[in-house]
């Protein structure tokens, strides 16, 4: 487990900023960490076997006593780097990016199951959406009770979505919580 290089950090932050915007600073330096001992309780990003983990620095220091081949996972896996150097977010990152999401799409109850089975979001299933969401922007998909269901990319801007027909795609799915069941054999393999 090692810290990220400059290019890896830039790639990771650009991907996360697509979903969180300026709230990315709250991931790096949470407001609550400015109290008593900020150095031991701050959250850090670490790379292990091409996967990026988000965890506390105090846990990283404890993990140094474990040999790298014996260490499978530590903290919350945000995603992995592909062989070409691109970064892919995993569904496990949803709990980290959902509270800081800049744009959200609320899905009606009749649209939750098609989304959780791997489908894109159509306009007929949209309950609400954030104002001024541009096209091809990262969005977090939540249910009408504000529980996060996944994330994706907006297919149209907010103004274009309102004029769309009911069967038109508004959001392209990238990950949903149904992946925990559909890909349980391969989700956490190395």
mmCIF file with all atom_site columns, C-alpha atoms in Angstrom:
data_model
loop_
_atom_site.group_PDB
_atom_site.id
_atom_site.type_symbol
_atom_site.label_atom_id
_atom_site.label_alt_id
_atom_site.label_comp_id
_atom_site.label_asym_id
_atom_site.label_entity_id
_atom_site.label_seq_id
_atom_site.pdbx_PDB_ins_code
_atom_site.Cartn_x
_atom_site.Cartn_y
_atom_site.Cartn_z
_atom_site.occupancy
_atom_site.B_iso_or_equiv
_atom_site.pdbx_formal_charge
_atom_site.auth_seq_id
_atom_site.auth_comp_id
_atom_site.auth_asym_id
_atom_site.auth_atom_id
_atom_site.pdbx_PDB_model_num
ATOM 1   C CA . UNK A 1 1   ? 0.000   0.000   0.000   1.00 0.00 ? 1   UNK A CA 1
ATOM 2   C CA . UNK A 1 2   ? 1.544   3.251   -1.118  1.00 0.00 ? 2   UNK A CA 1
ATOM 3   C CA . UNK A 1 3   ? 0.567   6.874   -1.541  1.00 0.00 ? 3   UNK A CA 1
ATOM 4   C CA . UNK A 1 4   ? -0.472  8.135   -4.958  1.00 0.00 ? 4   UNK A CA 1
ATOM 5   C CA . UNK A 1 5   ? 1.849   9.729   -7.491  1.00 0.00 ? 5   UNK A CA 1
ATOM 6   C CA . UNK A 1 6   ? 1.105   13.185  -8.869  1.00 0.00 ? 6   UNK A CA 1
ATOM 7   C CA . UNK A 1 7   ? -0.512  11.882  -12.085 1.00 0.00 ? 7   UNK A CA 1
ATOM 8   C CA . UNK A 1 8   ? -2.562  9.277   -10.201 1.00 0.00 ? 8   UNK A CA 1
ATOM 9   C CA . UNK A 1 9   ? -3.770  11.945  -7.779  1.00 0.00 ? 9   UNK A CA 1
ATOM 10  C CA . UNK A 1 10  ? -4.721  14.274  -10.616 1.00 0.00 ? 10  UNK A CA 1
ATOM 11  C CA . UNK A 1 11  ? -6.628  11.490  -12.416 1.00 0.00 ? 11  UNK A CA 1
ATOM 12  C CA . UNK A 1 12  ? -8.459  10.497  -9.226  1.00 0.00 ? 12  UNK A CA 1
ATOM 13  C CA . UNK A 1 13  ? -9.379  14.058  -8.268  1.00 0.00 ? 13  UNK A CA 1
ATOM 14  C CA . UNK A 1 14  ? -10.628 14.926  -11.748 1.00 0.00 ? 14  UNK A CA 1
ATOM 15  C CA . UNK A 1 15  ? -12.936 11.884  -11.682 1.00 0.00 ? 15  UNK A CA 1
ATOM 16  C CA . UNK A 1 16  ? -14.200 12.650  -8.167  1.00 0.00 ? 16  UNK A CA 1
ATOM 17  C CA . UNK A 1 17  ? -14.652 16.350  -8.993  1.00 0.00 ? 17  UNK A CA 1
ATOM 18  C CA . UNK A 1 18  ? -16.955 15.329  -11.834 1.00 0.00 ? 18  UNK A CA 1
ATOM 19  C CA . UNK A 1 19  ? -19.411 14.145  -9.162  1.00 0.00 ? 19  UNK A CA 1
ATOM 20  C CA . UNK A 1 20  ? -18.644 16.321  -6.148  1.00 0.00 ? 20  UNK A CA 1
ATOM 21  C CA . UNK A 1 21  ? -17.502 19.648  -7.583  1.00 0.00 ? 21  UNK A CA 1
ATOM 22  C CA . UNK A 1 22  ? -16.026 21.939  -4.938  1.00 0.00 ? 22  UNK A CA 1
ATOM 23  C CA . UNK A 1 23  ? -17.096 19.538  -2.186  1.00 0.00 ? 23  UNK A CA 1
ATOM 24  C CA . UNK A 1 24  ? -14.018 17.502  -3.076  1.00 0.00 ? 24  UNK A CA 1
ATOM 25  C CA . UNK A 1 25  ? -12.133 19.557  -0.501  1.00 0.00 ? 25  UNK A CA 1
ATOM 26  C CA . UNK A 1 26  ? -14.394 18.063  2.201   1.00 0.00 ? 26  UNK A CA 1
ATOM 27  C CA . UNK A 1 27  ? -13.170 14.593  1.215   1.00 0.00 ? 27  UNK A CA 1
ATOM 28  C CA . UNK A 1 28  ? -9.536  15.618  1.400   1.00 0.00 ? 28  UNK A CA 1
ATOM 29  C CA . UNK A 1 29  ? -9.802  17.746  4.530   1.00 0.00 ? 29  UNK A CA 1
ATOM 30  C CA . UNK A 1 30  ? -13.119 17.243  6.367   1.00 0.00 ? 30  UNK A CA 1
ATOM 31  C CA . UNK A 1 31  ? -14.250 20.184  8.521   1.00 0.00 ? 31  UNK A CA 1
ATOM 32  C CA . UNK A 1 32  ? -14.359 17.972  11.639  1.00 0.00 ? 32  UNK A CA 1
ATOM 33  C CA . UNK A 1 33  ? -10.656 17.077  11.308  1.00 0.00 ? 33  UNK A CA 1
ATOM 34  C CA . UNK A 1 34  ? -9.512  20.527  12.406  1.00 0.00 ? 34  UNK A CA 1
ATOM 35  C CA . UNK A 1 35  ? -10.066 19.659  16.076  1.00 0.00 ? 35  UNK A CA 1
ATOM 36  C CA . UNK A 1 36  ? -7.631  18.111  18.595  1.00 0.00 ? 36  UNK A CA 1
ATOM 37  C CA . UNK A 1 37  ? -5.228  15.954  16.545  1.00 0.00 ? 37  UNK A CA 1
ATOM 38  C CA . UNK A 1 38  ? -5.724  16.545  12.807  1.00 0.00 ? 38  UNK A CA 1
ATOM 39  C CA . UNK A 1 39  ? -2.705  14.555  11.580  1.00 0.00 ? 39  UNK A CA 1
ATOM 40  C CA . UNK A 1 40  ? -3.682  11.115  12.915  1.00 0.00 ? 40  UNK A CA 1
ATOM 41  C CA . UNK A 1 41  ? -7.383  11.284  12.020  1.00 0.00 ? 41  UNK A CA 1
ATOM 42  C CA . UNK A 1 42  ? -7.268  12.778  8.540   1.00 0.00 ? 42  UNK A CA 1
ATOM 43  C CA . UNK A 1 43  ? -8.454  10.697  5.612   1.00 0.00 ? 43  UNK A CA 1
ATOM 44  C CA . UNK A 1 44  ? -5.996  9.703   2.904   1.00 0.00 ? 44  UNK A CA 1
ATOM 45  C CA . UNK A 1 45  ? -6.027  7.922   -0.446  1.00 0.00 ? 45  UNK A CA 1
ATOM 46  C CA . UNK A 1 46  ? -3.803  4.873   -0.875  1.00 0.00 ? 46  UNK A CA 1
ATOM 47  C CA . UNK A 1 47  ? -3.042  2.602   -3.822  1.00 0.00 ? 47  UNK A CA 1
ATOM 48  C CA . UNK A 1 48  ? -2.877  -1.170  -3.401  1.00 0.00 ? 48  UNK A CA 1
ATOM 49  C CA . UNK A 1 49  ? -2.908  -3.582  -6.348  1.00 0.00 ? 49  UNK A CA 1
ATOM 50  C CA . UNK A 1 50  ? -4.191  -0.903  -8.780  1.00 0.00 ? 50  UNK A CA 1
ATOM 51  C CA . UNK A 1 51  ? -7.137  -0.082  -6.479  1.00 0.00 ? 51  UNK A CA 1
ATOM 52  C CA . UNK A 1 52  ? -7.584  3.199   -4.638  1.00 0.00 ? 52  UNK A CA 1
ATOM 53  C CA . UNK A 1 53  ? -8.674  3.058   -1.003  1.00 0.00 ? 53  UNK A CA 1
ATOM 54  C CA . UNK A 1 54  ? -9.989  5.890   1.163   1.00 0.00 ? 54  UNK A CA 1
ATOM 55  C CA . UNK A 1 55  ? -9.152  5.462   4.846   1.00 0.00 ? 55  UNK A CA 1
ATOM 56  C CA . UNK A 1 56  ? -7.848  7.138   7.973   1.00 0.00 ? 56  UNK A CA 1
ATOM 57  C CA . UNK A 1 57  ? -4.129  7.752   8.328   1.00 0.00 ? 57  UNK A CA 1
ATOM 58  C CA . UNK A 1 58  ? -4.054  6.027   11.719  1.00 0.00 ? 58  UNK A CA 1
ATOM 59  C CA . UNK A 1 59  ? -5.314  2.811   10.057  1.00 0.00 ? 59  UNK A CA 1
ATOM 60  C CA . UNK A 1 60  ? -2.683  3.131   7.323   1.00 0.00 ? 60  UNK A CA 1
ATOM 61  C CA . UNK A 1 61  ? 0.001   3.326   9.979   1.00 0.00 ? 61  UNK A CA 1
ATOM 62  C CA . UNK A 1 62  ? -1.314  0.157   11.616  1.00 0.00 ? 62  UNK A CA 1
ATOM 63  C CA . UNK A 1 63  ? -1.448  -1.657  8.263   1.00 0.00 ? 63  UNK A CA 1
ATOM 64  C CA . UNK A 1 64  ? 2.282   -1.223  7.697   1.00 0.00 ? 64  UNK A CA 1
ATOM 65  C CA . UNK A 1 65  ? 2.828   -4.286  9.892   1.00 0.00 ? 65  UNK A CA 1
ATOM 66  C CA . UNK A 1 66  ? 0.975   -6.491  7.365   1.00 0.00 ? 66  UNK A CA 1
ATOM 67  C CA . UNK A 1 67  ? 2.899   -7.838  4.382   1.00 0.00 ? 67  UNK A CA 1
ATOM 68  C CA . UNK A 1 68  ? 1.620   -6.609  0.990   1.00 0.00 ? 68  UNK A CA 1
ATOM 69  C CA . UNK A 1 69  ? 0.779   -10.078 -0.390  1.00 0.00 ? 69  UNK A CA 1
ATOM 70  C CA . UNK A 1 70  ? -1.311  -10.789 2.721   1.00 0.00 ? 70  UNK A CA 1
ATOM 71  C CA . UNK A 1 71  ? -3.222  -7.489  2.579   1.00 0.00 ? 71  UNK A CA 1
ATOM 72  C CA . UNK A 1 72  ? -6.401  -7.860  0.498   1.00 0.00 ? 72  UNK A CA 1
ATOM 73  C CA . UNK A 1 73  ? -8.336  -4.696  1.260   1.00 0.00 ? 73  UNK A CA 1
ATOM 74  C CA . UNK A 1 74  ? -8.295  -1.812  3.693   1.00 0.00 ? 74  UNK A CA 1
ATOM 75  C CA . UNK A 1 75  ? -10.743 1.047   4.008   1.00 0.00 ? 75  UNK A CA 1
ATOM 76  C CA . UNK A 1 76  ? -13.289 1.926   1.338   1.00 0.00 ? 76  UNK A CA 1
ATOM 77  C CA . UNK A 1 77  ? -12.392 0.997   -2.229  1.00 0.00 ? 77  UNK A CA 1
ATOM 78  C CA . UNK A 1 78  ? -13.123 3.969   -4.493  1.00 0.00 ? 78  UNK A CA 1
ATOM 79  C CA . UNK A 1 79  ? -12.176 2.279   -7.745  1.00 0.00 ? 79  UNK A CA 1
ATOM 80  C CA . UNK A 1 80  ? -9.268  1.034   -9.762  1.00 0.00 ? 80  UNK A CA 1
ATOM 81  C CA . UNK A 1 81  ? -6.824  2.162   -12.381 1.00 0.00 ? 81  UNK A CA 1
ATOM 82  C CA . UNK A 1 82  ? -7.072  0.385   -15.718 1.00 0.00 ? 82  UNK A CA 1
ATOM 83  C CA . UNK A 1 83  ? -4.022  -0.813  -17.613 1.00 0.00 ? 83  UNK A CA 1
ATOM 84  C CA . UNK A 1 84  ? -4.190  2.322   -19.766 1.00 0.00 ? 84  UNK A CA 1
ATOM 85  C CA . UNK A 1 85  ? -4.060  4.588   -16.689 1.00 0.00 ? 85  UNK A CA 1
ATOM 86  C CA . UNK A 1 86  ? -7.714  5.620   -16.615 1.00 0.00 ? 86  UNK A CA 1
ATOM 87  C CA . UNK A 1 87  ? -9.652  5.517   -13.357 1.00 0.00 ? 87  UNK A CA 1
ATOM 88  C CA . UNK A 1 88  ? -12.958 3.658   -12.929 1.00 0.00 ? 88  UNK A CA 1
ATOM 89  C CA . UNK A 1 89  ? -15.160 4.322   -9.928  1.00 0.00 ? 89  UNK A CA 1
ATOM 90  C CA . UNK A 1 90  ? -16.638 1.271   -8.209  1.00 0.00 ? 90  UNK A CA 1
ATOM 91  C CA . UNK A 1 91  ? -20.043 1.099   -6.595  1.00 0.00 ? 91  UNK A CA 1
ATOM 92  C CA . UNK A 1 92  ? -18.268 0.950   -3.226  1.00 0.00 ? 92  UNK A CA 1
ATOM 93  C CA . UNK A 1 93  ? -17.453 4.672   -3.699  1.00 0.00 ? 93  UNK A CA 1
ATOM 94  C CA . UNK A 1 94  ? -21.150 5.568   -3.539  1.00 0.00 ? 94  UNK A CA 1
ATOM 95  C CA . UNK A 1 95  ? -21.147 6.069   0.235   1.00 0.00 ? 95  UNK A CA 1
ATOM 96  C CA . UNK A 1 96  ? -18.245 8.499   -0.112  1.00 0.00 ? 96  UNK A CA 1
ATOM 97  C CA . UNK A 1 97  ? -19.497 10.608  -3.034  1.00 0.00 ? 97  UNK A CA 1
ATOM 98  C CA . UNK A 1 98  ? -23.255 10.629  -2.322  1.00 0.00 ? 98  UNK A CA 1
ATOM 99  C CA . UNK A 1 99  ? -23.202 13.119  0.595   1.00 0.00 ? 99  UNK A CA 1
ATOM 100 C CA . UNK A 1 100 ? -20.986 15.481  -1.408  1.00 0.00 ? 100 UNK A CA 1
ATOM 101 C CA . UNK A 1 101 ? -22.740 15.154  -4.780  1.00 0.00 ? 101 UNK A CA 1
ATOM 102 C CA . UNK A 1 102 ? -23.321 18.376  -6.657  1.00 0.00 ? 102 UNK A CA 1
ATOM 103 C CA . UNK A 1 103 ? -26.075 17.042  -8.925  1.00 0.00 ? 103 UNK A CA 1
ATOM 104 C CA . UNK A 1 104 ? -28.673 14.402  -8.065  1.00 0.00 ? 104 UNK A CA 1
ATOM 105 C CA . UNK A 1 105 ? -31.472 12.626  -9.895  1.00 0.00 ? 105 UNK A CA 1
ATOM 106 C CA . UNK A 1 106 ? -34.402 11.399  -7.807  1.00 0.00 ? 106 UNK A CA 1
ATOM 107 C CA . UNK A 1 107 ? -36.006 8.245   -9.204  1.00 0.00 ? 107 UNK A CA 1
ATOM 108 C CA . UNK A 1 108 ? -39.654 7.295   -8.725  1.00 0.00 ? 108 UNK A CA 1
ATOM 109 C CA . UNK A 1 109 ? -40.346 3.933   -7.022  1.00 0.00 ? 109 UNK A CA 1
ATOM 110 C CA . UNK A 1 110 ? -41.433 2.363   -10.330 1.00 0.00 ? 110 UNK A CA 1
ATOM 111 C CA . UNK A 1 111 ? -38.030 3.263   -11.831 1.00 0.00 ? 111 UNK A CA 1
ATOM 112 C CA . UNK A 1 112 ? -35.833 1.878   -9.067  1.00 0.00 ? 112 UNK A CA 1
ATOM 113 C CA . UNK A 1 113 ? -35.967 -1.779  -10.131 1.00 0.00 ? 113 UNK A CA 1
ATOM 114 C CA . UNK A 1 114 ? -35.119 -1.190  -13.806 1.00 0.00 ? 114 UNK A CA 1
ATOM 115 C CA . UNK A 1 115 ? -32.172 0.935   -12.678 1.00 0.00 ? 115 UNK A CA 1
ATOM 116 C CA . UNK A 1 116 ? -30.991 -1.657  -10.140 1.00 0.00 ? 116 UNK A CA 1
ATOM 117 C CA . UNK A 1 117 ? -31.097 -4.325  -12.846 1.00 0.00 ? 117 UNK A CA 1
ATOM 118 C CA . UNK A 1 118 ? -28.601 -2.309  -14.886 1.00 0.00 ? 118 UNK A CA 1
ATOM 119 C CA . UNK A 1 119 ? -30.780 -0.055  -17.030 1.00 0.00 ? 119 UNK A CA 1
ATOM 120 C CA . UNK A 1 120 ? -30.410 3.636   -17.758 1.00 0.00 ? 120 UNK A CA 1
ATOM 121 C CA . UNK A 1 121 ? -32.818 6.209   -16.324 1.00 0.00 ? 121 UNK A CA 1
ATOM 122 C CA . UNK A 1 122 ? -35.636 7.319   -18.646 1.00 0.00 ? 122 UNK A CA 1
ATOM 123 C CA . UNK A 1 123 ? -37.640 10.512  -18.182 1.00 0.00 ? 123 UNK A CA 1
ATOM 124 C CA . UNK A 1 124 ? -40.782 8.638   -17.103 1.00 0.00 ? 124 UNK A CA 1
ATOM 125 C CA . UNK A 1 125 ? -38.871 7.379   -14.031 1.00 0.00 ? 125 UNK A CA 1
ATOM 126 C CA . UNK A 1 126 ? -37.446 10.753  -12.965 1.00 0.00 ? 126 UNK A CA 1
ATOM 127 C CA . UNK A 1 127 ? -39.138 12.256  -9.921  1.00 0.00 ? 127 UNK A CA 1
ATOM 128 C CA . UNK A 1 128 ? -36.900 15.318  -9.607  1.00 0.00 ? 128 UNK A CA 1
ATOM 129 C CA . UNK A 1 129 ? -33.497 16.437  -10.776 1.00 0.00 ? 129 UNK A CA 1
ATOM 130 C CA . UNK A 1 130 ? -31.045 19.087  -9.707  1.00 0.00 ? 130 UNK A CA 1
ATOM 131 C CA . UNK A 1 131 ? -31.259 22.491  -11.330 1.00 0.00 ? 131 UNK A CA 1
ATOM 132 C CA . UNK A 1 132 ? -28.691 23.619  -13.911 1.00 0.00 ? 132 UNK A CA 1
ATOM 133 C CA . UNK A 1 133 ? -27.183 20.170  -14.438 1.00 0.00 ? 133 UNK A CA 1
ATOM 134 C CA . UNK A 1 134 ? -25.119 20.267  -17.647 1.00 0.00 ? 134 UNK A CA 1
ATOM 135 C CA . UNK A 1 135 ? -24.904 17.498  -20.216 1.00 0.00 ? 135 UNK A CA 1
ATOM 136 C CA . UNK A 1 136 ? -22.401 14.673  -19.529 1.00 0.00 ? 136 UNK A CA 1
ATOM 137 C CA . UNK A 1 137 ? -21.988 15.646  -15.867 1.00 0.00 ? 137 UNK A CA 1
ATOM 138 C CA . UNK A 1 138 ? -21.603 13.092  -13.077 1.00 0.00 ? 138 UNK A CA 1
ATOM 139 C CA . UNK A 1 139 ? -24.807 12.645  -11.059 1.00 0.00 ? 139 UNK A CA 1
ATOM 140 C CA . UNK A 1 140 ? -25.813 10.532  -8.081  1.00 0.00 ? 140 UNK A CA 1
ATOM 141 C CA . UNK A 1 141 ? -29.076 8.634   -8.460  1.00 0.00 ? 141 UNK A CA 1
ATOM 142 C CA . UNK A 1 142 ? -31.192 8.525   -5.306  1.00 0.00 ? 142 UNK A CA 1
ATOM 143 C CA . UNK A 1 143 ? -34.634 7.175   -4.479  1.00 0.00 ? 143 UNK A CA 1
ATOM 144 C CA . UNK A 1 144 ? -37.471 9.482   -3.527  1.00 0.00 ? 144 UNK A CA 1
ATOM 145 C CA . UNK A 1 145 ? -36.578 8.834   0.139   1.00 0.00 ? 145 UNK A CA 1
ATOM 146 C CA . UNK A 1 146 ? -33.014 10.177  -0.500  1.00 0.00 ? 146 UNK A CA 1
ATOM 147 C CA . UNK A 1 147 ? -31.304 6.769   -0.265  1.00 0.00 ? 147 UNK A CA 1
ATOM 148 C CA . UNK A 1 148 ? -28.430 6.557   -2.784  1.00 0.00 ? 148 UNK A CA 1
ATOM 149 C CA . UNK A 1 149 ? -28.946 3.904   -5.478  1.00 0.00 ? 149 UNK A CA 1
ATOM 150 C CA . UNK A 1 150 ? -25.971 4.521   -7.760  1.00 0.00 ? 150 UNK A CA 1
ATOM 151 C CA . UNK A 1 151 ? -24.291 7.049   -9.994  1.00 0.00 ? 151 UNK A CA 1
ATOM 152 C CA . UNK A 1 152 ? -24.042 7.859   -13.638 1.00 0.00 ? 152 UNK A CA 1
ATOM 153 C CA . UNK A 1 153 ? -23.665 10.591  -16.248 1.00 0.00 ? 153 UNK A CA 1
ATOM 154 C CA . UNK A 1 154 ? -26.412 12.933  -17.382 1.00 0.00 ? 154 UNK A CA 1
ATOM 155 C CA . UNK A 1 155 ? -27.393 12.322  -21.000 1.00 0.00 ? 155 UNK A CA 1
ATOM 156 C CA . UNK A 1 156 ? -29.055 15.715  -21.377 1.00 0.00 ? 156 UNK A CA 1
ATOM 157 C CA . UNK A 1 157 ? -28.967 18.996  -19.504 1.00 0.00 ? 157 UNK A CA 1
ATOM 158 C CA . UNK A 1 158 ? -31.746 19.827  -17.028 1.00 0.00 ? 158 UNK A CA 1
ATOM 159 C CA . UNK A 1 159 ? -33.542 22.125  -19.461 1.00 0.00 ? 159 UNK A CA 1
ATOM 160 C CA . UNK A 1 160 ? -33.358 19.566  -22.297 1.00 0.00 ? 160 UNK A CA 1
ATOM 161 C CA . UNK A 1 161 ? -34.579 16.808  -19.981 1.00 0.00 ? 161 UNK A CA 1
ATOM 162 C CA . UNK A 1 162 ? -37.795 18.693  -19.238 1.00 0.00 ? 162 UNK A CA 1
ATOM 163 C CA . UNK A 1 163 ? -38.622 18.786  -22.969 1.00 0.00 ? 163 UNK A CA 1
ATOM 164 C CA . UNK A 1 164 ? -37.731 15.124  -23.518 1.00 0.00 ? 164 UNK A CA 1
ATOM 165 C CA . UNK A 1 165 ? -40.300 12.447  -24.342 1.00 0.00 ? 165 UNK A CA 1
ATOM 166 C CA . UNK A 1 166 ? -41.124 9.916   -21.565 1.00 0.00 ? 166 UNK A CA 1
ATOM 167 C CA . UNK A 1 167 ? -39.024 7.129   -23.111 1.00 0.00 ? 167 UNK A CA 1
ATOM 168 C CA . UNK A 1 168 ? -35.949 9.311   -23.652 1.00 0.00 ? 168 UNK A CA 1
ATOM 169 C CA . UNK A 1 169 ? -32.823 8.503   -21.656 1.00 0.00 ? 169 UNK A CA 1
ATOM 170 C CA . UNK A 1 170 ? -31.925 11.181  -19.122 1.00 0.00 ? 170 UNK A CA 1
ATOM 171 C CA . UNK A 1 171 ? -29.057 9.478   -17.273 1.00 0.00 ? 171 UNK A CA 1
ATOM 172 C CA . UNK A 1 172 ? -26.572 6.824   -18.337 1.00 0.00 ? 172 UNK A CA 1
ATOM 173 C CA . UNK A 1 173 ? -25.903 4.297   -15.578 1.00 0.00 ? 173 UNK A CA 1
ATOM 174 C CA . UNK A 1 174 ? -22.310 3.744   -14.520 1.00 0.00 ? 174 UNK A CA 1
ATOM 175 C CA . UNK A 1 175 ? -22.845 1.836   -11.275 1.00 0.00 ? 175 UNK A CA 1
ATOM 176 C CA . UNK A 1 176 ? -25.763 0.812   -9.074  1.00 0.00 ? 176 UNK A CA 1
ATOM 177 C CA . UNK A 1 177 ? -26.183 -1.047  -5.799  1.00 0.00 ? 177 UNK A CA 1
ATOM 178 C CA . UNK A 1 178 ? -27.540 -4.050  -7.701  1.00 0.00 ? 178 UNK A CA 1
ATOM 179 C CA . UNK A 1 179 ? -23.923 -4.769  -8.687  1.00 0.00 ? 179 UNK A CA 1
ATOM 180 C CA . UNK A 1 180 ? -23.325 -6.137  -5.206  1.00 0.00 ? 180 UNK A CA 1
ATOM 181 C CA . UNK A 1 181 ? -25.528 -9.092  -6.206  1.00 0.00 ? 181 UNK A CA 1
ATOM 182 C CA . UNK A 1 182 ? -24.886 -9.267  -9.955  1.00 0.00 ? 182 UNK A CA 1
ATOM 183 C CA . UNK A 1 183 ? -21.104 -9.167  -9.652  1.00 0.00 ? 183 UNK A CA 1
ATOM 184 C CA . UNK A 1 184 ? -20.520 -10.611 -6.197  1.00 0.00 ? 184 UNK A CA 1
ATOM 185 C CA . UNK A 1 185 ? -18.011 -13.139 -7.560  1.00 0.00 ? 185 UNK A CA 1
ATOM 186 C CA . UNK A 1 186 ? -15.776 -10.571 -9.250  1.00 0.00 ? 186 UNK A CA 1
ATOM 187 C CA . UNK A 1 187 ? -16.384 -7.287  -7.387  1.00 0.00 ? 187 UNK A CA 1
ATOM 188 C CA . UNK A 1 188 ? -13.725 -7.735  -4.735  1.00 0.00 ? 188 UNK A CA 1
ATOM 189 C CA . UNK A 1 189 ? -11.294 -10.030 -6.522  1.00 0.00 ? 189 UNK A CA 1
ATOM 190 C CA . UNK A 1 190 ? -7.777  -8.846  -7.169  1.00 0.00 ? 190 UNK A CA 1
#
